[in-house]
Tab-separated table of C-alpha atoms and ligand atoms in Angstrom:
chain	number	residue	atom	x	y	z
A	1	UNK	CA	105.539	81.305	112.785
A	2	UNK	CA	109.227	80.967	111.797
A	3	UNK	CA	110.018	77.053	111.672
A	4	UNK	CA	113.200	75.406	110.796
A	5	UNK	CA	112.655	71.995	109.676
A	6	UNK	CA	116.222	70.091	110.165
A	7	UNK	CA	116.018	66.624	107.940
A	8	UNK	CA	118.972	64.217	109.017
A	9	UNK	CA	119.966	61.076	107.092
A	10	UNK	CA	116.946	58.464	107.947
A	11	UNK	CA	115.245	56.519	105.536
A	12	UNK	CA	111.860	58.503	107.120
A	13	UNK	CA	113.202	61.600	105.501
A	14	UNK	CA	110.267	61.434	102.636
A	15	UNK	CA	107.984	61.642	105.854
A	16	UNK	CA	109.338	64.860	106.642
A	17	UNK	CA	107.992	66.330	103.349
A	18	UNK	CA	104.381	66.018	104.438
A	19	UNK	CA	105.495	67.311	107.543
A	20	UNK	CA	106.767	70.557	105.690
A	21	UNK	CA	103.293	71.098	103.455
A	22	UNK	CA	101.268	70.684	106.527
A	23	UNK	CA	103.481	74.033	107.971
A	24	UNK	CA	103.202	75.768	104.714
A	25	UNK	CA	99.731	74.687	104.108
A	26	UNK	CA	98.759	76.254	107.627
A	27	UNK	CA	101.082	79.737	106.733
A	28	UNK	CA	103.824	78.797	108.628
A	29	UNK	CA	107.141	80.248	107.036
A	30	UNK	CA	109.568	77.134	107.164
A	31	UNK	CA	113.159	77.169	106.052
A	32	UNK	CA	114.326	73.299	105.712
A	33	UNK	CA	118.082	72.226	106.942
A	34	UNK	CA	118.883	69.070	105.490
A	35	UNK	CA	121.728	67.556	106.390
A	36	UNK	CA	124.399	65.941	103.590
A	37	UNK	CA	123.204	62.622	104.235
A	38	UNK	CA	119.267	63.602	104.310
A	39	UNK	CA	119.896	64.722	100.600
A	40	UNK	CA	120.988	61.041	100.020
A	41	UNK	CA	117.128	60.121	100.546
A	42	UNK	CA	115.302	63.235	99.483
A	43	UNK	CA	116.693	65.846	96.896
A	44	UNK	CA	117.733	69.219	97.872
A	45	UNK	CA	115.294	70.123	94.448
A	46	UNK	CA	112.145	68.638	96.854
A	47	UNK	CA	112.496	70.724	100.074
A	48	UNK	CA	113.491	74.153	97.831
A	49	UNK	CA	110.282	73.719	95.485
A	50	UNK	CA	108.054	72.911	98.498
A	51	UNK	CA	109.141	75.247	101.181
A	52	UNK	CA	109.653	78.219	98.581
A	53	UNK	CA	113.669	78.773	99.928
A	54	UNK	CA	117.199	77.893	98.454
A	55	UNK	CA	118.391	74.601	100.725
A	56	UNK	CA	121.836	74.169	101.791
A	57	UNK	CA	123.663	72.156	104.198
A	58	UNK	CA	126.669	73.689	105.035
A	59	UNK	CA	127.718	77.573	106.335
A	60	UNK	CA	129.792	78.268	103.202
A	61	UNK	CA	126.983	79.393	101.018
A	62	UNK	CA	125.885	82.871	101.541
A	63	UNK	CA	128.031	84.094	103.930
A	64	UNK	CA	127.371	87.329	103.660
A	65	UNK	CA	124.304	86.785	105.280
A	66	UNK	CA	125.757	84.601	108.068
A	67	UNK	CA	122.756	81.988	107.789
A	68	UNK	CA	124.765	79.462	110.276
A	69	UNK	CA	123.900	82.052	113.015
A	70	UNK	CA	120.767	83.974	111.507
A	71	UNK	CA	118.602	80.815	110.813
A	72	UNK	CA	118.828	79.563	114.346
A	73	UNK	CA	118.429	82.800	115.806
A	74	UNK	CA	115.175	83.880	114.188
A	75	UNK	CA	113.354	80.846	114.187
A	76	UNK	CA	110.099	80.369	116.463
A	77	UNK	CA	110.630	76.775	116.692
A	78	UNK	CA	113.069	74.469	115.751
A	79	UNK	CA	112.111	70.822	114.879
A	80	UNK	CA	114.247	68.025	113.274
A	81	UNK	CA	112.448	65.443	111.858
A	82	UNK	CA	113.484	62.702	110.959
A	83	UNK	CA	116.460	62.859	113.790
A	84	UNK	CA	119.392	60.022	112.989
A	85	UNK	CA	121.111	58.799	116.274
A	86	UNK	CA	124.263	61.097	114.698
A	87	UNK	CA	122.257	64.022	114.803
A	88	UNK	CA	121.320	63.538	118.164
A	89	UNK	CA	124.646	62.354	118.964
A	90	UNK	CA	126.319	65.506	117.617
A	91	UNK	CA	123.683	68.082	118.922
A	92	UNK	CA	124.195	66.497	122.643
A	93	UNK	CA	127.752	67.075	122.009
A	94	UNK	CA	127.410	70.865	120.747
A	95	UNK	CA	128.863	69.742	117.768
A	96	UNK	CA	129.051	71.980	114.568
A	97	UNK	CA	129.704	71.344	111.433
A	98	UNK	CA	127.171	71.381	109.299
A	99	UNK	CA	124.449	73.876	108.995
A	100	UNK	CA	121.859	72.106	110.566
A	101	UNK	CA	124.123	71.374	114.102
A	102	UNK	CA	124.733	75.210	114.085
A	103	UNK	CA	121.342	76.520	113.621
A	104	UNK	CA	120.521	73.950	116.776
A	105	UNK	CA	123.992	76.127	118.412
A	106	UNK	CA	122.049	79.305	117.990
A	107	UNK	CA	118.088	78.780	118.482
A	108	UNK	CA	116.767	80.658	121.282
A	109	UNK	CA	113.392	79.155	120.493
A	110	UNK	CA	111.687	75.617	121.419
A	111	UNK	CA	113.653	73.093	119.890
A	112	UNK	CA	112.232	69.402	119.312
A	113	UNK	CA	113.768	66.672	118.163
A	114	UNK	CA	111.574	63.407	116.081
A	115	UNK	CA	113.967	60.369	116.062
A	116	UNK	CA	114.025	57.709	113.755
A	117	UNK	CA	115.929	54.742	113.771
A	118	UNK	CA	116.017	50.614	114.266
A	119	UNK	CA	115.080	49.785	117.724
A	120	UNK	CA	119.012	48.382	118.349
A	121	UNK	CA	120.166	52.143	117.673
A	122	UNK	CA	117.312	53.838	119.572
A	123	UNK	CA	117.790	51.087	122.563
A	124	UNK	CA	121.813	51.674	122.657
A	125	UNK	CA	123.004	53.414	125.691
A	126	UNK	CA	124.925	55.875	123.512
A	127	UNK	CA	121.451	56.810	122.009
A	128	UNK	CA	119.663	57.188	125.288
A	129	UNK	CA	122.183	59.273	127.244
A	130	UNK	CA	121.921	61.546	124.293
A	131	UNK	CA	118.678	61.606	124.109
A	132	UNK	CA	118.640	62.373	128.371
A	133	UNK	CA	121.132	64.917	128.195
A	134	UNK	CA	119.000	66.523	125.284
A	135	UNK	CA	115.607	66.416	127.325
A	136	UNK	CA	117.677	67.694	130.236
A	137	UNK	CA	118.906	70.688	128.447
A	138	UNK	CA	115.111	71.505	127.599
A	139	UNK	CA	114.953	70.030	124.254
A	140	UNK	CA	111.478	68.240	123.320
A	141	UNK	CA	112.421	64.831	122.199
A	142	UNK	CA	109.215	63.384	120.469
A	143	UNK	CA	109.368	59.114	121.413
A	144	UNK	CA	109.249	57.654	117.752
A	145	UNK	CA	106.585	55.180	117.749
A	146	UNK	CA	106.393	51.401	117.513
A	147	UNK	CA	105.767	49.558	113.841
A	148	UNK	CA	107.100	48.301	110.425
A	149	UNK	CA	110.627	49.834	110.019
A	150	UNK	CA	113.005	49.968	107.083
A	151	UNK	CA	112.128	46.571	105.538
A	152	UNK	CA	109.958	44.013	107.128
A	153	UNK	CA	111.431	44.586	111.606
A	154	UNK	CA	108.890	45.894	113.188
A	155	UNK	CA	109.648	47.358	116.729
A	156	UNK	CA	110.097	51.221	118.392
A	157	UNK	CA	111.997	53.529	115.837
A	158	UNK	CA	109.045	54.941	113.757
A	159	UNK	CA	108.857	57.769	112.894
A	160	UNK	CA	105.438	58.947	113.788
A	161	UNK	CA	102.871	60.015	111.321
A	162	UNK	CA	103.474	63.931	110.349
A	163	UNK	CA	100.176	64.587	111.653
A	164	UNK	CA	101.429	63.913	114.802
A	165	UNK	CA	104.473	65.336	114.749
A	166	UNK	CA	102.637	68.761	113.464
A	167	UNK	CA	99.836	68.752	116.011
A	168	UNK	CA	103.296	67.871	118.411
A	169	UNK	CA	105.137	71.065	117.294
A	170	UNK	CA	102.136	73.767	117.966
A	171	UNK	CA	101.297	72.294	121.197
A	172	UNK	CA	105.401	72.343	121.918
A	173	UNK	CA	104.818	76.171	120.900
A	174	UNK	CA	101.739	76.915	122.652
A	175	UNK	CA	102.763	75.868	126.014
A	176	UNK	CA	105.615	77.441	125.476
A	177	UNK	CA	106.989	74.754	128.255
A	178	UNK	CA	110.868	75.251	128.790
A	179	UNK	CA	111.215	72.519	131.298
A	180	UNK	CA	112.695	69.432	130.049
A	181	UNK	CA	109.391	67.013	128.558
A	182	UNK	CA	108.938	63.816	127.310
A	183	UNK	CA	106.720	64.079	124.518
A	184	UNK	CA	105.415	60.869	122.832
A	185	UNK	CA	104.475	59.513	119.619
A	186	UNK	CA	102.549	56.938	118.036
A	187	UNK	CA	99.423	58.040	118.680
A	188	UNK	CA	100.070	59.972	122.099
A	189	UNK	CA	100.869	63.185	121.520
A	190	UNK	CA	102.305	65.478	123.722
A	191	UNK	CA	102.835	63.025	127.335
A	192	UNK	CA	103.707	59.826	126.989
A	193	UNK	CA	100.944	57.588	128.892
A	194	UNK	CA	99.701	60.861	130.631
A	195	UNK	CA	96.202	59.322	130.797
A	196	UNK	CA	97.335	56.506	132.908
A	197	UNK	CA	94.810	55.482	135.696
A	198	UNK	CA	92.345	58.034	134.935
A	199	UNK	CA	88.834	56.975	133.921
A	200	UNK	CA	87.421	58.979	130.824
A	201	UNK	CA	83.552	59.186	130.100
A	202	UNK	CA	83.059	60.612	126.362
A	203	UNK	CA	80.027	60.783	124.257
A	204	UNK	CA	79.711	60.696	121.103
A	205	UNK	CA	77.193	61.019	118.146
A	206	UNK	CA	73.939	62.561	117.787
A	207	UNK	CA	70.980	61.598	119.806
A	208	UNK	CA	67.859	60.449	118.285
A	209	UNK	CA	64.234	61.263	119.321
A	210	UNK	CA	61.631	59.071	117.641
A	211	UNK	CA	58.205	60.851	116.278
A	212	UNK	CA	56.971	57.097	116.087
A	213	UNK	CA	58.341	53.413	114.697
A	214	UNK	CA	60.047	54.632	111.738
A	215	UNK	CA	61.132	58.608	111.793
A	216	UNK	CA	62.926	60.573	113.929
A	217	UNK	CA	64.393	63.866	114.938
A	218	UNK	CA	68.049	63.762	114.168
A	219	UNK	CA	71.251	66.015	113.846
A	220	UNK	CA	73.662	65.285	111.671
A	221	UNK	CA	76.604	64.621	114.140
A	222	UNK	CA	78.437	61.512	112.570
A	223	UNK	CA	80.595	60.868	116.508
A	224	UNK	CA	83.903	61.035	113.972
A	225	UNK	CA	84.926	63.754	116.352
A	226	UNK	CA	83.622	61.617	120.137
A	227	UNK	CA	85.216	58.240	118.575
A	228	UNK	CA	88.702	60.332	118.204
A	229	UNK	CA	88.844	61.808	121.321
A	230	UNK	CA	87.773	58.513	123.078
A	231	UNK	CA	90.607	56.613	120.912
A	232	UNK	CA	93.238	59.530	121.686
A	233	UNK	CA	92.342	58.811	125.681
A	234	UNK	CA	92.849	55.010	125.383
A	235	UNK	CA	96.131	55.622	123.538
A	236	UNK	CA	97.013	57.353	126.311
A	237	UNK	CA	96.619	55.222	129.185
A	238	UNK	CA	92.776	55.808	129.935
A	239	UNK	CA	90.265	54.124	130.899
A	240	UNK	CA	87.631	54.951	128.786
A	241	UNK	CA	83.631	54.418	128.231
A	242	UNK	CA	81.928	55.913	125.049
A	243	UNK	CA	78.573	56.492	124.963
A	244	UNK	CA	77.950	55.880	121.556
A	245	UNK	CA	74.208	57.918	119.949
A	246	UNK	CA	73.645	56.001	117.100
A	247	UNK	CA	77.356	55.548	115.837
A	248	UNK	CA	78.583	53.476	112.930
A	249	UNK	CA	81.885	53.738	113.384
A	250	UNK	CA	84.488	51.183	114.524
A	251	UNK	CA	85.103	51.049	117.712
A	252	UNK	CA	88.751	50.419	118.759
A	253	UNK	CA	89.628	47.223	121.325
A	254	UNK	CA	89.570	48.003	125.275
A	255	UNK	CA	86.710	50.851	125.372
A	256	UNK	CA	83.823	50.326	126.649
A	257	UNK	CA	80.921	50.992	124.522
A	258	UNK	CA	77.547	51.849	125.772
A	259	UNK	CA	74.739	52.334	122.959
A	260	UNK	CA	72.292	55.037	123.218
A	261	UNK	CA	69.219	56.234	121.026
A	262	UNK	CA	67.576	59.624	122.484
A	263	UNK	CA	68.968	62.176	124.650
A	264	UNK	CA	67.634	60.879	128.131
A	265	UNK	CA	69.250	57.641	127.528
A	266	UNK	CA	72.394	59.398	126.680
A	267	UNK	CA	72.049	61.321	130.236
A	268	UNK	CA	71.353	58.279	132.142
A	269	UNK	CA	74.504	56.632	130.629
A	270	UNK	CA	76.264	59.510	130.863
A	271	UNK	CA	75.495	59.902	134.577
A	272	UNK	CA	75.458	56.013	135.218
A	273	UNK	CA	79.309	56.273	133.881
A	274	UNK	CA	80.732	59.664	134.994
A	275	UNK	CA	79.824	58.530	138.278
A	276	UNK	CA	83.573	57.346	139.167
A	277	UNK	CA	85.386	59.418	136.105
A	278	UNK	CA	87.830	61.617	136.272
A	279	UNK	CA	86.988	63.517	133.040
A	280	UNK	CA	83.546	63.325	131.151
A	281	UNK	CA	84.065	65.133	127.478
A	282	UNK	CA	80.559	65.850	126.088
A	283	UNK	CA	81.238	65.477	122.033
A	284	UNK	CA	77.542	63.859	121.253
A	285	UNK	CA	75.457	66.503	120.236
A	286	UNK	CA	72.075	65.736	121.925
A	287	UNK	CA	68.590	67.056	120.267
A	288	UNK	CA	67.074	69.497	122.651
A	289	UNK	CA	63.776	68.966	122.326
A	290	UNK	CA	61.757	66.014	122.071
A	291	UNK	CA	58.260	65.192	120.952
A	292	UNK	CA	55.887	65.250	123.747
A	293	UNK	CA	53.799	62.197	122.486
A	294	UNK	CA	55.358	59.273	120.332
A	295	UNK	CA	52.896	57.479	117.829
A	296	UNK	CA	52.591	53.919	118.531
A	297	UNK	CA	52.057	53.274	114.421
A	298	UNK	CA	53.303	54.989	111.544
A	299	UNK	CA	52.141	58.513	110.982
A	300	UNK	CA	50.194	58.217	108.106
A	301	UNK	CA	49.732	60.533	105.090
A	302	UNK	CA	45.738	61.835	104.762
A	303	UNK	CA	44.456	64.356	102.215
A	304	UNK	CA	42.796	65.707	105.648
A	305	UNK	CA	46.556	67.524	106.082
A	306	UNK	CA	46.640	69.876	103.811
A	307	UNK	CA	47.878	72.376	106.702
A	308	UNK	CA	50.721	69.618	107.668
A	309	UNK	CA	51.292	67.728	110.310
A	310	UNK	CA	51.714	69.579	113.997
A	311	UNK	CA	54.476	68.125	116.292
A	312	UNK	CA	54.944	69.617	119.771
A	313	UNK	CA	58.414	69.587	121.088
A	314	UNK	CA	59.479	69.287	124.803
A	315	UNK	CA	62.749	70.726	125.690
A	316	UNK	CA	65.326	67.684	126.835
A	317	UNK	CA	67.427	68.399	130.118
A	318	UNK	CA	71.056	70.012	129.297
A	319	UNK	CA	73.089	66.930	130.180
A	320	UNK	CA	76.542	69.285	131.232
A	321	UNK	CA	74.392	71.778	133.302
A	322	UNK	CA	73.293	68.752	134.912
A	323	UNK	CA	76.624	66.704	135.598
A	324	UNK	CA	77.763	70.079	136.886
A	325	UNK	CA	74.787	71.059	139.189
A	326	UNK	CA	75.530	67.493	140.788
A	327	UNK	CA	79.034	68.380	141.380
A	328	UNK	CA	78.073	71.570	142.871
A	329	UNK	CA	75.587	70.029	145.168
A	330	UNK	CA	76.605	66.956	145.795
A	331	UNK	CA	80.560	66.419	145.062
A	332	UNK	CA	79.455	63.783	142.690
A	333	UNK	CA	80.192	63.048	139.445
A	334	UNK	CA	83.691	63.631	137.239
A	335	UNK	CA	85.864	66.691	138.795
A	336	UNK	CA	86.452	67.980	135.120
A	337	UNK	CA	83.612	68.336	132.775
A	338	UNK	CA	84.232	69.294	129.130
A	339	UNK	CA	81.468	70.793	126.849
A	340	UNK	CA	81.170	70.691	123.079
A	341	UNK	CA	79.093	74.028	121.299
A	342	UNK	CA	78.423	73.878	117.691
A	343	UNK	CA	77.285	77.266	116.810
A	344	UNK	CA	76.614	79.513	114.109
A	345	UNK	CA	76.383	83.221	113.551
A	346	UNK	CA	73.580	85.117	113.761
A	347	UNK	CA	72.251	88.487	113.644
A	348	UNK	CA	72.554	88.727	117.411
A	349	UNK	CA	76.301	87.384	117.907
A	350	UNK	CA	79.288	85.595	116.250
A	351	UNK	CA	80.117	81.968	116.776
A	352	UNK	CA	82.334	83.024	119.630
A	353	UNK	CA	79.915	85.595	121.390
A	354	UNK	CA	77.523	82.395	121.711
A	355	UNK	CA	80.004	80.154	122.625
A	356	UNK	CA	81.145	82.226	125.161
A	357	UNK	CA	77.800	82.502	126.402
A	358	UNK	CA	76.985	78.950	126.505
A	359	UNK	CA	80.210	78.423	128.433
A	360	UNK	CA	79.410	80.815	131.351
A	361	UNK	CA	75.551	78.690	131.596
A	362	UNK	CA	76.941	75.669	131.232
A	363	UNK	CA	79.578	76.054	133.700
A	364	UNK	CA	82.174	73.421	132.670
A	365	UNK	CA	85.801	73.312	132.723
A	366	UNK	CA	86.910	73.594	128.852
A	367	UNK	CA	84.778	74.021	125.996
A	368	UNK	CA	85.583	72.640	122.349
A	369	UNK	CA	84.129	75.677	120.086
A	370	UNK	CA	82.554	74.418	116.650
A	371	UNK	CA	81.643	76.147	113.851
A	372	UNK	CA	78.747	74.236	111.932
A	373	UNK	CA	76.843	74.244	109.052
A	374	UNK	CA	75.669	72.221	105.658
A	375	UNK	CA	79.544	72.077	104.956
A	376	UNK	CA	81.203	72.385	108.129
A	377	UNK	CA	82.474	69.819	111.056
A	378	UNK	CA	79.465	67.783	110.717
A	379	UNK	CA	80.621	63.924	109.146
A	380	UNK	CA	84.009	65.363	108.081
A	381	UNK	CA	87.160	64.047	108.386
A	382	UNK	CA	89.054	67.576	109.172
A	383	UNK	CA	87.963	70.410	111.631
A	384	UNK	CA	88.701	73.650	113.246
A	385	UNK	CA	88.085	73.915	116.742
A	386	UNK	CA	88.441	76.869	119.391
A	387	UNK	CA	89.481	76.041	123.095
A	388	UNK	CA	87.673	78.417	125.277
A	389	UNK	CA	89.146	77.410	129.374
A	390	UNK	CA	87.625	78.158	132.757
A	391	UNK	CA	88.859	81.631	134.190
A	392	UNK	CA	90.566	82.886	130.702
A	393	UNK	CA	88.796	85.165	127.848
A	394	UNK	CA	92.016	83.301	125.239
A	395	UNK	CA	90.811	80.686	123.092
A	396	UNK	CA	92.884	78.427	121.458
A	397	UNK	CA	92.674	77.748	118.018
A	398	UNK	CA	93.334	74.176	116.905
A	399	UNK	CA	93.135	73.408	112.966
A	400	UNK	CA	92.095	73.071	110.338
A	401	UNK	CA	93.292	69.823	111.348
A	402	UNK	CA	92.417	65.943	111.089
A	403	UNK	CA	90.221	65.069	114.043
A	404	UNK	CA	92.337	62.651	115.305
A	405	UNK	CA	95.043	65.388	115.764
A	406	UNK	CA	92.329	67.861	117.071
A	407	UNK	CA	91.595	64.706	119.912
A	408	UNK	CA	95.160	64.835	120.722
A	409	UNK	CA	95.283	68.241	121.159
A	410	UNK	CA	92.179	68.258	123.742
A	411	UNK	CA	93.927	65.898	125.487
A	412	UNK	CA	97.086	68.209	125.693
A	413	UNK	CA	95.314	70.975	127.088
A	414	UNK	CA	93.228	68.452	129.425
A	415	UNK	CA	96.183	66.431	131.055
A	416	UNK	CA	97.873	69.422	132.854
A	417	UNK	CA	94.717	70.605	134.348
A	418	UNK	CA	93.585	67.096	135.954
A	419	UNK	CA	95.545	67.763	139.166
B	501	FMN	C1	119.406	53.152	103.654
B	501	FMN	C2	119.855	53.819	104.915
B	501	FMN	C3	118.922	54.121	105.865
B	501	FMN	C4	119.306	54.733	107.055
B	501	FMN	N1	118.353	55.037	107.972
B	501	FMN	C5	118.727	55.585	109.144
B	501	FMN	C6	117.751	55.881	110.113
B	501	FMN	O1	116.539	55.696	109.920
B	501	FMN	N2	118.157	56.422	111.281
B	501	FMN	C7	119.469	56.662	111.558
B	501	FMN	O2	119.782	57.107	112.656
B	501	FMN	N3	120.409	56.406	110.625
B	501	FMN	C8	120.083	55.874	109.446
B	501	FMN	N4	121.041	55.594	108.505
B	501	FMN	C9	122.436	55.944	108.800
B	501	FMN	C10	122.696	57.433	108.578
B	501	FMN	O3	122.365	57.799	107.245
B	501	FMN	C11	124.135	57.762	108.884
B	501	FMN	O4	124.388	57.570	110.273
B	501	FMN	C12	124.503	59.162	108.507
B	501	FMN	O5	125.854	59.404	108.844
B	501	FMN	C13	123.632	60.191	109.223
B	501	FMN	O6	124.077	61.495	108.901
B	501	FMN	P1	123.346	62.790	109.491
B	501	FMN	O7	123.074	62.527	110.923
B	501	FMN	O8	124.366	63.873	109.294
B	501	FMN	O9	122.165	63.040	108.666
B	501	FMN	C14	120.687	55.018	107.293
B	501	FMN	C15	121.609	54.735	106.316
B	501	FMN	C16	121.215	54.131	105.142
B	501	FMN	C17	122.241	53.838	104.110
């Protein structure tokens, strides 16, 4: 996609950088707009080198090309990050003169806005009416987020991190929304709050099923990806439990925690929980088979096993089929259930062709696609993921991304459906 990154005069400008490799780094073709001021902070040498382009501020240079109407024009999105309260003050005013206010003249395409700025400027009434008028002309204003600003103030004003602000931008894209929005930062991406009141069951992990007091059978889910889905839900106003298969990882303040070892305790906590939950998101990736007898004492090693050692495996119940059968039957249970299927190719289908078979049996409302493997998903901090929804053959792709952004962007394409 065609992004223009507008920089304005903040001291969060160097932010904006990483915000510009993470477009390139995912293809994007970016052209960066820095204002005058915004080259006070961050070199027009920086954004040319990184984004591949010649930079310029004003609509003198190359004027045979007329880039103070062409830029805006072809651009698929339009985001300025960091925005000063000027900026915003001048593009709620129409105001041109500078390149970057008349690309904003001329887009035709979403157009966001990140602001950045000590809480007295973001908090004056000048600010806010500009930043209303902005929202109410369809622009996506992204809430900065609250924390340490210039020096040692901390309050709202942030910038938030350019993870956010990228994983912002492509959901801004994909729903293609034209309405005015609120988007929010700081850890909510996408709707400020928008999980407010709801009550969230997610698992996460990998369940464990014991051959006798010391070995198991294991997966090698890590719950990196459960832990940031739960997280993104509390950030945004949920109420959330996490059942937690054999998870090391912290835990943050104000969610529930239930512990779990094999897969049946996972389904009686899941079931225990999701009884009064609005949305259950499956992310633990349960073993499905168990052994049918558990040795009360360590298997021992004998020179009488040369042909090995036999284990016979029980299949476990499929958790989602079952929260969903009970909604079917019964009207109990969450109204929105949300599968996870880590697949891999085979000779009889892609990732996708079993995914999309697993979603149809399964019969829940969104399922998170992985791709696994020795070096895939599995423990890793970043992650691809495709979003296959109820009723549509279009997945989604989200990533490569961190899995905290990935979180946020299951929660984007959650939210709207919960009504
Ligand atoms: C060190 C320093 C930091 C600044 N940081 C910000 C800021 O974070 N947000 C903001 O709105 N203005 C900030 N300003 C003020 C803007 O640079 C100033 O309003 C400028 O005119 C903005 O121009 P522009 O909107 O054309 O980029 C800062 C100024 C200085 C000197």
């Amino acid at each position: 996609m065609r992004v223009v990154l507008g920089v304005s005069g903040g001291i969060a400008a160097y932010k904006a950088c990483s915000l510009l490799r993470l477009f390139t780094e995912h293809g994007h073709d970016v052209t960066v707009v820095p204002t005058a001021a915004a080259l006070q902070f961050v070199g027009a040498p920086t954004w040319s080198a990184l984004s591949g382009k010649p930079v310029s501020t004003e609509v003198w240079t190359s004027v045979h090309e007329v880039p103070h109407v062409r830029i805006g024009q072809s651009a698929d999105l339009v985001v300025v990050a960091p925005a000063t309260a000027d900026l915003l003050a001048k593009a709620a005013h129409g105001l041109a003169d500078d390149l970057l206010t008349n690309t904003l003249l001329t887009a035709r395409c979403p157009v966001a806005f990140a602001p950045a700025m000590h809480t007295e400027m973001w908090e004056h009434p000048a600010t806010q009416a500009n930043v209303a008028t902005l929202r109410e002309r369809g622009a996506h204003v992204i809430d900065p987020a609250v924390g340490r600003l210039t020096g040692k103030d901390i309050g709202a004003g942030r910038l938030p991190e350019p993870e956010q602000l990228y994983a912002a931008c492509l959901a801004i894209v994909d729903s293609g929304r034209a309405a005015p929005v609120h988007e929010a930062g700081g850890g909510a991406v996408g709707g400020a709050r928008d999980l407010e009141g709801r009550r969230v069951v997610v698992s996460a992990g990998g369940t464990r099923e014991p051959l006798d007091p010391v070995r198991y059978l294991g997966n090698r889910s890590s719950g990196k990806q459960g832990v940031a889905v739960a997280r993104a839900a509390a950030d945004r106003g949920a109420k959330v439990t996490l059942v937690a298969a054999n998870v090391s990882l912290a835990v943050p303040d104000g969610i529930d925690v239930v512990h779990v070892e094999t897969t049946l305790e996972l389904q009686r906590a899941v079931e225990e929980a999701a009884a009064d939950a609005d949305v259950v998101v499956m992310a633990a990736a349960p073993a499905d088979f168990r052994p049918v007898s558990v040795s009360e004492s360590k298997i021992k090693k004998s020179s009488d096993r040369e042909a090995g050692l036999r284990v016979e495996l029980v299949e476990n119940p499929d958790i989602v089929r079952g929260l969903v059968a009970a909604r079917e039957a019964r009207g109990t249970g969450a109204p929105f259930i949300v599968s996870f299927a880590a697949e891999t190719g085979d000779a009889n289908g892609s990732v996708m062709d079993h995914a999309r078979a697993k979603f149809l049996r399964k019969g829940s409302d969104l399922q998170v696609v992985n791709e696994v493997g020795a070096d895939l998903t599995f423990g890793k901090d970043d992650t691809t993921v495709h979003l296959l929804r109820r009723g549509s053959d279009e997945a989604t792709t989200v990533g490569p991304a961190s899995k905290d952004v990935v979180a946020d962007a299951l929660w984007d394409a959650i939210s709207p459906l919960l009504d």
